[in-house]
mmCIF file of C-alpha atoms in Angstrom:
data_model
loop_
_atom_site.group_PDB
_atom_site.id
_atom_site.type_symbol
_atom_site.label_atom_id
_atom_site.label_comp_id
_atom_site.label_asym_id
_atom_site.label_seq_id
_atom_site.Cartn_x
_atom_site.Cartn_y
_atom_site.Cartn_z
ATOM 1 C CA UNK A 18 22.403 -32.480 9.248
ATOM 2 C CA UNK A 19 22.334 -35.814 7.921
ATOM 3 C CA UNK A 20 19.563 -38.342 7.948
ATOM 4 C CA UNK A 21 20.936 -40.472 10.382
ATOM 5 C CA UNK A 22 21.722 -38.070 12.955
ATOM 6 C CA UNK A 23 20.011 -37.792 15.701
ATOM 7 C CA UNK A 24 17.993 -34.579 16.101
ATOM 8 C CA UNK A 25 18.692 -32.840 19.642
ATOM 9 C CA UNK A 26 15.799 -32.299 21.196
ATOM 10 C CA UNK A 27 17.270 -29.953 24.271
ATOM 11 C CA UNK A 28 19.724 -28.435 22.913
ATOM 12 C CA UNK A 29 21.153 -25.212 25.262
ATOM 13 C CA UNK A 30 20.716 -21.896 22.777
ATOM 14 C CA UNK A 31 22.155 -18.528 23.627
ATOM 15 C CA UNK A 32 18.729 -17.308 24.760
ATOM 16 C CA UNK A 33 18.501 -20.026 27.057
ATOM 17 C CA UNK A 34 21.809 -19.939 28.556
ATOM 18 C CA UNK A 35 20.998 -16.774 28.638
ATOM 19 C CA UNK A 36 17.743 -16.856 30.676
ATOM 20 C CA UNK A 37 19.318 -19.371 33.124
ATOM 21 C CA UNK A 38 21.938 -17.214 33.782
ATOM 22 C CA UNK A 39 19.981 -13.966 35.090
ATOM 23 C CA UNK A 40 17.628 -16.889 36.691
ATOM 24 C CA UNK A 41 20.677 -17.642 39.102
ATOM 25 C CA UNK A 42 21.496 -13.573 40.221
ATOM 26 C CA UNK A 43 19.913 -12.522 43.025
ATOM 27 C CA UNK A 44 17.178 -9.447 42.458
ATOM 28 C CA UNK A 45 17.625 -9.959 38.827
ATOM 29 C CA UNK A 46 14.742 -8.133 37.238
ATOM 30 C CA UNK A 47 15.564 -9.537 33.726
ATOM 31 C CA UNK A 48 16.604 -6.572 32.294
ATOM 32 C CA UNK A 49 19.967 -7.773 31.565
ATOM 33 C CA UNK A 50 18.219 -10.993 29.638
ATOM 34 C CA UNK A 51 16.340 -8.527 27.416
ATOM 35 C CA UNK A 52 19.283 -6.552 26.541
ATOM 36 C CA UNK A 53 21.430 -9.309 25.508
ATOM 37 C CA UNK A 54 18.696 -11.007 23.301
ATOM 38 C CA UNK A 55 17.622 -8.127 21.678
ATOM 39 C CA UNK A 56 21.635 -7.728 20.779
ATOM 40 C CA UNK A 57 21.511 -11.422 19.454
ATOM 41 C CA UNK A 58 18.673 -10.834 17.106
ATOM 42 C CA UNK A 59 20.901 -7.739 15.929
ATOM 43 C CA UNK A 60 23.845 -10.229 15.031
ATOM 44 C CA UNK A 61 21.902 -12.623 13.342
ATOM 45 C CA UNK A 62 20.389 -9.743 11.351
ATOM 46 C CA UNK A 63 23.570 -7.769 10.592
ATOM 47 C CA UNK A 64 25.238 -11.779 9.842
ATOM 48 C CA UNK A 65 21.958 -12.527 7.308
ATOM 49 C CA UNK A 66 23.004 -9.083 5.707
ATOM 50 C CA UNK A 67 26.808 -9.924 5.531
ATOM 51 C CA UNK A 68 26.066 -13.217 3.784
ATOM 52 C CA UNK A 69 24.265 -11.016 0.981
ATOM 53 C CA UNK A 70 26.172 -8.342 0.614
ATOM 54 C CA UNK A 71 27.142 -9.086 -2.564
ATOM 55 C CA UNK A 72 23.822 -9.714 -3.764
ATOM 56 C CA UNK A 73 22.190 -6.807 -2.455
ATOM 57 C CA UNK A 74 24.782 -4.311 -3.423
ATOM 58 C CA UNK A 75 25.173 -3.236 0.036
ATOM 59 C CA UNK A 76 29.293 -2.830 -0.875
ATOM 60 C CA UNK A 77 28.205 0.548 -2.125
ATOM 61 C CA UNK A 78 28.875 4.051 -0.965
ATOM 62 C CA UNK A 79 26.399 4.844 2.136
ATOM 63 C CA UNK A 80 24.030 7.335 0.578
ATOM 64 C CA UNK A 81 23.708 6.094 -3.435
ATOM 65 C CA UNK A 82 21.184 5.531 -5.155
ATOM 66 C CA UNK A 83 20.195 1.739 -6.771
ATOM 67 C CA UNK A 84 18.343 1.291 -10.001
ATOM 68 C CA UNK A 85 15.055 1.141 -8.529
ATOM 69 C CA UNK A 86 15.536 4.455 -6.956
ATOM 70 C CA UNK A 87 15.967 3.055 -3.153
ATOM 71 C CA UNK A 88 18.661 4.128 -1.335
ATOM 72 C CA UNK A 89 21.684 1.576 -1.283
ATOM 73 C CA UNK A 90 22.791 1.682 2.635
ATOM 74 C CA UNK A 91 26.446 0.569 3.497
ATOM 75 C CA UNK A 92 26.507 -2.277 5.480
ATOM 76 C CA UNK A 93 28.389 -0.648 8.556
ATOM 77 C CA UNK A 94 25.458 2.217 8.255
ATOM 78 C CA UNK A 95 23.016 -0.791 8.110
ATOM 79 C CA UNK A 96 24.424 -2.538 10.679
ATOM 80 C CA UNK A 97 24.576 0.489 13.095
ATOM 81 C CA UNK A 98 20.803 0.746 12.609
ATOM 82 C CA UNK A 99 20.121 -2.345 13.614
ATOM 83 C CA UNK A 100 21.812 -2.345 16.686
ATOM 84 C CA UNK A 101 20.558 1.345 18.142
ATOM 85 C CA UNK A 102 17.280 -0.002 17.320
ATOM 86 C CA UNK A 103 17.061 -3.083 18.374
ATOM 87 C CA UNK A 104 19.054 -1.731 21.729
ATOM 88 C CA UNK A 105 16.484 0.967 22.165
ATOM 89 C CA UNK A 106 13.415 -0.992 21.572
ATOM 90 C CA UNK A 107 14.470 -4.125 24.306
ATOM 91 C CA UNK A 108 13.807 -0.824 27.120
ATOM 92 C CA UNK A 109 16.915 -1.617 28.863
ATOM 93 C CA UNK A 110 19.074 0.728 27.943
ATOM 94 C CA UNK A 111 19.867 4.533 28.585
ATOM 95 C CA UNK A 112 23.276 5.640 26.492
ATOM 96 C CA UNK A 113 24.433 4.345 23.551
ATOM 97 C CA UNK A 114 27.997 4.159 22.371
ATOM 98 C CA UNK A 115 28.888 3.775 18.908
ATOM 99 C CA UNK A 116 31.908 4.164 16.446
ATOM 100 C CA UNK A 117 29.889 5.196 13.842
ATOM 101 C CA UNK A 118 28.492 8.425 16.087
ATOM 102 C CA UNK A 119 30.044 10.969 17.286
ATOM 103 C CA UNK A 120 28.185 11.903 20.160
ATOM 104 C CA UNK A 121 26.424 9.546 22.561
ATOM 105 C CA UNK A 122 23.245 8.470 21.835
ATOM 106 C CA UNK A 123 20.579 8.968 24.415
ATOM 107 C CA UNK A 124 17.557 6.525 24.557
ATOM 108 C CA UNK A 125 14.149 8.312 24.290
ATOM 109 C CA UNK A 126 12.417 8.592 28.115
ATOM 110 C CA UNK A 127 10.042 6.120 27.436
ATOM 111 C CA UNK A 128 12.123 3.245 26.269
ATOM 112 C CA UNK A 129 14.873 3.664 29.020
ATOM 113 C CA UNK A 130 16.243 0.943 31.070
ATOM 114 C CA UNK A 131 19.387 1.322 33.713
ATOM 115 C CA UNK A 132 22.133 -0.129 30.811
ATOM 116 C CA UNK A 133 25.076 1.463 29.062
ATOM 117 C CA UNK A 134 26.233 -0.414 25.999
ATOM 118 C CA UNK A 135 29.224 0.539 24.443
ATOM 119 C CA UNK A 136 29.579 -1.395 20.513
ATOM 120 C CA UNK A 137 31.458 -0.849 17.059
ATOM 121 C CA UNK A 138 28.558 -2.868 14.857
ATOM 122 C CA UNK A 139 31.062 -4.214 12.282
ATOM 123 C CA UNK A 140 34.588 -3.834 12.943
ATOM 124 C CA UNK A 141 37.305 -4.796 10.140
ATOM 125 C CA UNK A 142 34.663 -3.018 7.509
ATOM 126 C CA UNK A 143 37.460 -2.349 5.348
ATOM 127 C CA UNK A 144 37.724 -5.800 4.807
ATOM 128 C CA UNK A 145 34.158 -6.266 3.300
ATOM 129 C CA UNK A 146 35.411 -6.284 -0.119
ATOM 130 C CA UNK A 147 37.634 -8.642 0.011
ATOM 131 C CA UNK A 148 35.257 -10.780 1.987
ATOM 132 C CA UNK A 149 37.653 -11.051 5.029
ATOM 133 C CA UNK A 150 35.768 -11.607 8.163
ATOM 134 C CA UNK A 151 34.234 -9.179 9.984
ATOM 135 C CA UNK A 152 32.632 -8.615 13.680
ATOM 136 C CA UNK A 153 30.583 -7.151 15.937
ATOM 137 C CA UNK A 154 31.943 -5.906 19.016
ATOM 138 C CA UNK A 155 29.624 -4.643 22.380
ATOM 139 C CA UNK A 156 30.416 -4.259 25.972
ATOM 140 C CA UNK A 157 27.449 -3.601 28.924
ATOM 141 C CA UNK A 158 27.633 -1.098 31.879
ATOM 142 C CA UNK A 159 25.515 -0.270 34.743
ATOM 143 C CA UNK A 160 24.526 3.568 34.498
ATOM 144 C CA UNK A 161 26.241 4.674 38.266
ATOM 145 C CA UNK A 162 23.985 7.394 38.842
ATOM 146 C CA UNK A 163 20.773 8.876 39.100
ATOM 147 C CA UNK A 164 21.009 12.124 37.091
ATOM 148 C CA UNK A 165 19.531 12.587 33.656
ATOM 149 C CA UNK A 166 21.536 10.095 30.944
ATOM 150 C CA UNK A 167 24.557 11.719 29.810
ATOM 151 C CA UNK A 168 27.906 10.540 27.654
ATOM 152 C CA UNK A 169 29.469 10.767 30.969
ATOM 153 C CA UNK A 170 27.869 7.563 32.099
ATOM 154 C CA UNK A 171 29.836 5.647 29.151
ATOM 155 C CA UNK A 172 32.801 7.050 30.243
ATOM 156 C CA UNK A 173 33.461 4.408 32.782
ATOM 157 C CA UNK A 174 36.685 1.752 33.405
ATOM 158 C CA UNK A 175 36.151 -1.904 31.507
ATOM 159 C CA UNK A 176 36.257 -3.367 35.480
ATOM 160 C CA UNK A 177 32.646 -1.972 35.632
ATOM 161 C CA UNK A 178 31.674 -4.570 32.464
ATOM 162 C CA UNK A 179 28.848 -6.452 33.685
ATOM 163 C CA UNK A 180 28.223 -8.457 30.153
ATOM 164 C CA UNK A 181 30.525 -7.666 26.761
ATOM 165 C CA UNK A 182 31.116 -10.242 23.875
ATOM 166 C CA UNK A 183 31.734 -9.925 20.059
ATOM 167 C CA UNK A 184 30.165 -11.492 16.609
ATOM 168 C CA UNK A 185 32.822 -13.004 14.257
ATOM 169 C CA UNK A 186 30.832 -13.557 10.313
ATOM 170 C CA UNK A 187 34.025 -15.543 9.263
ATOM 171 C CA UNK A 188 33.164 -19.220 7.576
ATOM 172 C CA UNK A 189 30.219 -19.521 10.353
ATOM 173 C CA UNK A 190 29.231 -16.940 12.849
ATOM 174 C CA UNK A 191 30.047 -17.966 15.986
ATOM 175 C CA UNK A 192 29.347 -15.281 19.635
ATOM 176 C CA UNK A 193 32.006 -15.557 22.364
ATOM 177 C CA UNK A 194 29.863 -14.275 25.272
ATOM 178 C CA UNK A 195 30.831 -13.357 28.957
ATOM 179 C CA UNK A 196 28.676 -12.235 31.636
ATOM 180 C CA UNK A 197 31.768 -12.118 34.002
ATOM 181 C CA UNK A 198 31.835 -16.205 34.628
ATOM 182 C CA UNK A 199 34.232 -17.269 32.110
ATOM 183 C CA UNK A 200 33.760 -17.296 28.264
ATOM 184 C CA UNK A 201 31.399 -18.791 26.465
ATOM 185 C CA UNK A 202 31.636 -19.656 22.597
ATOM 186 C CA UNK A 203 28.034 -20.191 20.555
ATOM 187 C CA UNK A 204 27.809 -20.868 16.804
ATOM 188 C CA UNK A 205 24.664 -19.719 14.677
ATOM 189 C CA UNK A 206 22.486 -22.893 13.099
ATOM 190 C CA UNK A 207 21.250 -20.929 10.268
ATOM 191 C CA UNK A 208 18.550 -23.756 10.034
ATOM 192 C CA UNK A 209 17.147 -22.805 13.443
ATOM 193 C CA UNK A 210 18.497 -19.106 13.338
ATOM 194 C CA UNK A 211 19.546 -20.069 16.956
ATOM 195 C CA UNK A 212 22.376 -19.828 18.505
ATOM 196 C CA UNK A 213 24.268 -23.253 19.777
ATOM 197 C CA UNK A 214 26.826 -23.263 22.632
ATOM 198 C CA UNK A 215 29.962 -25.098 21.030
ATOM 199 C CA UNK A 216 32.367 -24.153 23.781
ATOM 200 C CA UNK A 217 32.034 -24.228 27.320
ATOM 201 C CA UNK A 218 34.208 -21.606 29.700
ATOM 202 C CA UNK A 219 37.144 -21.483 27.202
ATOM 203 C CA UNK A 220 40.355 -21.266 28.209
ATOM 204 C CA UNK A 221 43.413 -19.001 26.932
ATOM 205 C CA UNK A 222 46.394 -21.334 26.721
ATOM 206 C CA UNK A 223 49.892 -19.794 28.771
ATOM 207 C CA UNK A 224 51.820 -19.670 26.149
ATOM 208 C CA UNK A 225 51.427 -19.806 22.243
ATOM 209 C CA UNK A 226 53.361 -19.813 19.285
ATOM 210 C CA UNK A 227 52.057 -16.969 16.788
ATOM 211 C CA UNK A 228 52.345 -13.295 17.075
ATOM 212 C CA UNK A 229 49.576 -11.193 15.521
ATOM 213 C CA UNK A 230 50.140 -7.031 14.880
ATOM 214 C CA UNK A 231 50.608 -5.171 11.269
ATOM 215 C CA UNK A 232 54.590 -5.031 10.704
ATOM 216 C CA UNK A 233 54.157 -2.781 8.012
ATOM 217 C CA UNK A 234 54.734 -0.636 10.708
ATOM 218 C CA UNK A 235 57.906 -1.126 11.848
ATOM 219 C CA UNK A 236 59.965 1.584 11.103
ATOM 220 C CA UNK A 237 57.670 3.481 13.683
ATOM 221 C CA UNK A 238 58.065 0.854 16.143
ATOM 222 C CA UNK A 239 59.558 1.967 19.572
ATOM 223 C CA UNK A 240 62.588 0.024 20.517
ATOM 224 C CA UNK A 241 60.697 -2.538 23.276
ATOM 225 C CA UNK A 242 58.835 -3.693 20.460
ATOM 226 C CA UNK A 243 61.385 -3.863 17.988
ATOM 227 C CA UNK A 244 63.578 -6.008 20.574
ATOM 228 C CA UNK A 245 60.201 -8.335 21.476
ATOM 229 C CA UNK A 246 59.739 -9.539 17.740
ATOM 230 C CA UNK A 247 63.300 -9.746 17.127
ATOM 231 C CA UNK A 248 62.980 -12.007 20.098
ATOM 232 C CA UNK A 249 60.094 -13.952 18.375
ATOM 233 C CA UNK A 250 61.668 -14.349 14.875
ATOM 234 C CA UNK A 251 65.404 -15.392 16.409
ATOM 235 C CA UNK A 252 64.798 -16.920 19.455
ATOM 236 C CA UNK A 253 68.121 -16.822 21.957
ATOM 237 C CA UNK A 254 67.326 -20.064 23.440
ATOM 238 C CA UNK A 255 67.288 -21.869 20.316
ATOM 239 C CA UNK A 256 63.423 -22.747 20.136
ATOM 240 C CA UNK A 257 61.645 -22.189 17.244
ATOM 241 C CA UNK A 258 60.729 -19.058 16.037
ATOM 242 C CA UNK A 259 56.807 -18.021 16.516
ATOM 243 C CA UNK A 260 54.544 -17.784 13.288
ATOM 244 C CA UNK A 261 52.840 -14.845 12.136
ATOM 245 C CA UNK A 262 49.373 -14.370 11.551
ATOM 246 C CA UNK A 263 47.728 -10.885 10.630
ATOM 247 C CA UNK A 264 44.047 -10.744 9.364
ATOM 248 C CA UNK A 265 43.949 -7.167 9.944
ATOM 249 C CA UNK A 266 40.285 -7.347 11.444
ATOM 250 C CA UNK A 267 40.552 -7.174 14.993
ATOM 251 C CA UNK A 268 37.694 -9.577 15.804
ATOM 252 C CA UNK A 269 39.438 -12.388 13.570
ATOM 253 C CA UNK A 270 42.609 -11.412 14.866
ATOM 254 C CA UNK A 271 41.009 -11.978 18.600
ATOM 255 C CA UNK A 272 39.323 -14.854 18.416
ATOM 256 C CA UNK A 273 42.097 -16.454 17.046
ATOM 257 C CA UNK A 274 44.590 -15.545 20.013
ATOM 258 C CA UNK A 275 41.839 -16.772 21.920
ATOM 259 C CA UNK A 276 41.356 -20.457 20.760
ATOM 260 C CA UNK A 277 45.184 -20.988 19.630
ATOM 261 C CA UNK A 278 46.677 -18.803 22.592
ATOM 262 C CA UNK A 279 49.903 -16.186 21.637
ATOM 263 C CA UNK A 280 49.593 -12.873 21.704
ATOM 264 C CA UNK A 281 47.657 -9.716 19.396
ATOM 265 C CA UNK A 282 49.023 -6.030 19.534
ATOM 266 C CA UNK A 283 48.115 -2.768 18.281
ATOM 267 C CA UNK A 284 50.989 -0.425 20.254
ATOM 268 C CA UNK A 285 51.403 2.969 20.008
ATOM 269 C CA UNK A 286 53.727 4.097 17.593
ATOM 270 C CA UNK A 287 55.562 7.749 15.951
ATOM 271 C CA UNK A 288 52.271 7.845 13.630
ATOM 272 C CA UNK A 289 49.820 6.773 16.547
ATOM 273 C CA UNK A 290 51.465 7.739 20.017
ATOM 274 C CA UNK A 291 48.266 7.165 21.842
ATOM 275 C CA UNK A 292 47.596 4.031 19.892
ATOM 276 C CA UNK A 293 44.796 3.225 17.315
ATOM 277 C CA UNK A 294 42.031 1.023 18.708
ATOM 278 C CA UNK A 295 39.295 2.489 20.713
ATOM 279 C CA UNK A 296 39.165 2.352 24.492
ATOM 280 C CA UNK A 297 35.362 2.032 24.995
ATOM 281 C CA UNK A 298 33.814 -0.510 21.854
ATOM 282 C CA UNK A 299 37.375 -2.481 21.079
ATOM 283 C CA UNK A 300 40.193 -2.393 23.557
ATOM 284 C CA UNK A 301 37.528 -3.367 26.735
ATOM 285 C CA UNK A 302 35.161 -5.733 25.480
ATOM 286 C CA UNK A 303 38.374 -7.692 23.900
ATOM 287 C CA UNK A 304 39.929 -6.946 26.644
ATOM 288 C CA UNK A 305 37.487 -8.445 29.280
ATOM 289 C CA UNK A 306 36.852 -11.093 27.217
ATOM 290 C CA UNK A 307 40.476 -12.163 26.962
ATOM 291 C CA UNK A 308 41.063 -11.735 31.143
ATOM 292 C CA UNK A 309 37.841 -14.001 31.497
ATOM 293 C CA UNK A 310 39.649 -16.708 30.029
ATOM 294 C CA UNK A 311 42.966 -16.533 31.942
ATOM 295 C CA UNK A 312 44.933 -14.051 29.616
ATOM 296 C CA UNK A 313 46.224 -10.819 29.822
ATOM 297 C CA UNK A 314 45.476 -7.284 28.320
ATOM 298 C CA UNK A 315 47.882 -4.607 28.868
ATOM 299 C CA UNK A 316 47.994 -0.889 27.328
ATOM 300 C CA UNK A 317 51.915 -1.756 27.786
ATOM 301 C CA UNK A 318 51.942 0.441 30.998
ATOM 302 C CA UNK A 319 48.770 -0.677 32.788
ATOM 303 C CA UNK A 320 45.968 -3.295 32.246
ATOM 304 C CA UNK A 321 43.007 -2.217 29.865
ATOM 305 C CA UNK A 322 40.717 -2.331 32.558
ATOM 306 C CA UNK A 323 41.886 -0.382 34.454
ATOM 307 C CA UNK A 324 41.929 2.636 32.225
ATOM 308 C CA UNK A 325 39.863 5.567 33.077
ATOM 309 C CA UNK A 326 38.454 7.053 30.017
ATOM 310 C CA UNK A 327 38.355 10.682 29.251
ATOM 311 C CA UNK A 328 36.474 10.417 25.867
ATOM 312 C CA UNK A 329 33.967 8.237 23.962
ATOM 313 C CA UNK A 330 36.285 8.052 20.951
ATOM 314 C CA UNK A 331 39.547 7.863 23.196
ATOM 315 C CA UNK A 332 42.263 5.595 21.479
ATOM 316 C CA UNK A 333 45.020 3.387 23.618
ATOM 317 C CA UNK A 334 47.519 1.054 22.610
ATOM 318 C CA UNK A 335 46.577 -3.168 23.309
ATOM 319 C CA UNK A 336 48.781 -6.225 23.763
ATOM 320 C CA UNK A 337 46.531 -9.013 24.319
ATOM 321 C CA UNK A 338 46.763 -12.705 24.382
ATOM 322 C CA UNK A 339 48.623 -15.896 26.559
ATOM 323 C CA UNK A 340 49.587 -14.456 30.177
ATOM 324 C CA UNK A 341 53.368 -15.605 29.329
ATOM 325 C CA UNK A 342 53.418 -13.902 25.774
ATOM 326 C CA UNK A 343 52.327 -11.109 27.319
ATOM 327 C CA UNK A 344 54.701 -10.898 30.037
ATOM 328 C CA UNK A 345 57.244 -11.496 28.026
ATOM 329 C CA UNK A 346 56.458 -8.188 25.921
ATOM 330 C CA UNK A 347 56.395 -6.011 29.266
ATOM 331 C CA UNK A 348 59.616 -7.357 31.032
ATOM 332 C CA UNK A 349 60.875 -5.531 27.429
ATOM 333 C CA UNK A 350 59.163 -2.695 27.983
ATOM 334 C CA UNK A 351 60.250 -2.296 31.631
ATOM 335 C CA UNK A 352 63.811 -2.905 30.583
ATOM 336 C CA UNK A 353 63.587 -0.156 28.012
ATOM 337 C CA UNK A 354 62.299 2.046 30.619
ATOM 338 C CA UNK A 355 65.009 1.703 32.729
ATOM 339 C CA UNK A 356 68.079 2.278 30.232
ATOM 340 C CA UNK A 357 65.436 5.300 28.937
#
């Protein structure tokens, strides 16, 4: 901030928008508000540890050993940790959801709360090295019943979301945040270690011009999706051909369907029939995210949301993005179906 800029004095931070959201619900007991702030102070935690990753050694191998004798935790490992405990301690939460667990994680009796969060604490890890950017990825249920906490009460459709949003740590780390009223976009001032909203209920554009999936693929492609990118890279109609743009970490990948519009896929293919993304920390915060800001998320039979899970870990294809790029990709798939 320069010297001759004004400082703003009421500026609206992510807690606060926050807070003034749960104000407006009716017999909101500000459980919700807890939950979601004690998330926050997870991301700027796991985004302070990012930034000195290099530093600190945290690249390493979860479980070695550093020259002072202290165990060197991988930052996926670290950032896991932060996010069950910071979840726990906020006491609104009963089941836990992670990729780096197998099994649910139940939250001891005396710090429950009625919430089911669902999260992959840095997705696109692989891509630490190379200092690609990274995310955090969480989406919020209401536990439906009464009965002692069980995985069961994770394994719920994304049309039960009540809040869900991700963490990008790409040049800045920015929080695109729904609570089922649009999306909202915050960036972190690391002189404040506050979050700022930059972008008010963003919208998806209809159309866009860049396709986003791993082609390396191809040769396992099924013929819908051969014909759709054929479609993109030789247009019939003479336009010009859509660019490509693969980051390869899903939450960069996302967010950038998201403010340019076009259209990000993960299908099934020969090697993955049932698809590679995960239903329950991926495919339906993205996905509720994306429909919250006029687009479209498909499994390329029916929408994400509506999927029923059957397991915690449960994989299913994704074709996100612009509601006309999208369409466009199923009219191929229905017209495969019907020469099939």
């Amino acid at each position: 901030m320069s010297d001759k800029t004004p400082f703003e004095t009421d500026m609206l931070t992510l807690t606060r928008f926050v807070m003034e959201k749960g104000r407006r619900v009716k017999g909101a007991t500000g459980e919700l508000t807890q939950l979601l702030n004690s998330m926050l102070t997870a991301i700027k935690a796991i985004s302070s540890a990012v930034r000195k990753a290099g530093l600190a050694h945290m690249f390493g191998i979860a479980g070695t050993v550093n020259v002072t004798g202290d165990e060197v935790k991988k930052l996926d490992v670290l950032s896991n940790s932060l996010v069950i405990n910071m979840l726990q301690s906020s006491y609104s939460t009963c089941v836990l959801v992670t990729e780096e667990n197998k099994e649910a994680i139940i939250t001891p009796k005396e710090k429950r709360g009625k919430y089911v969060v669902c999260f992959d604490p840095l997705d696109g890890s692989s891509n630490i090295d190379c200092l690609a950017p990274i995310g955090t990825i969480f989406a919020v249920y209401k536990k439906e019943t009464d009965n002692e906490p069980s995985e069961k009460d994770a394994l719920q459709p994304g049309r039960n979301i009540v809040a869900a949003g991700y963490a990008l740590y790409g040049s800045a780390t920015l929080v695109a945040l729904s609570t089922g009223q649009g999306v909202d976009c915050f960036m972190l001032d690391p002189a404040l270690g506050e979050f700022i909203l930059v972008d008010r209920d963003v919208k998806i554009k209809k159309k866009g011009k860049v396709y986003s999936l791993n082609e390396g693929y191809a040769k396992y492609f099924d013929p819908a999706m051969t014909e759709y990118l054929q479609k993109k890279k030789f247009p019939e109609d003479g336009s010009s051909p859509y660019g490509a743009r693969y980051v390869g970490s899903m939450v960069a990948d996302v967010h950038r369907t998201l403010m340019y519009g076009g259209i990000f896929m993960y299908p099934a293919n020969q090697k993955s029939p049932k698809g590679k993304l995960r239903l329950l920390y991926e495919c339906n915060p993205m996905a509720f995210i994306i429909e919250q800001a006029g687009g479209v998320a498909t499994t390329g039979t029916e929408a994400v949301l509506d999927v029923k899970p059957e397991g915690i870990h449960q994989r299913v294809p994704l074709i996100l993005g612009s509601p006309d790029d999208v369409q466009e990709y199923l009219a191929c798939v229905q017209k495969h179906q019907k020469s099939s």
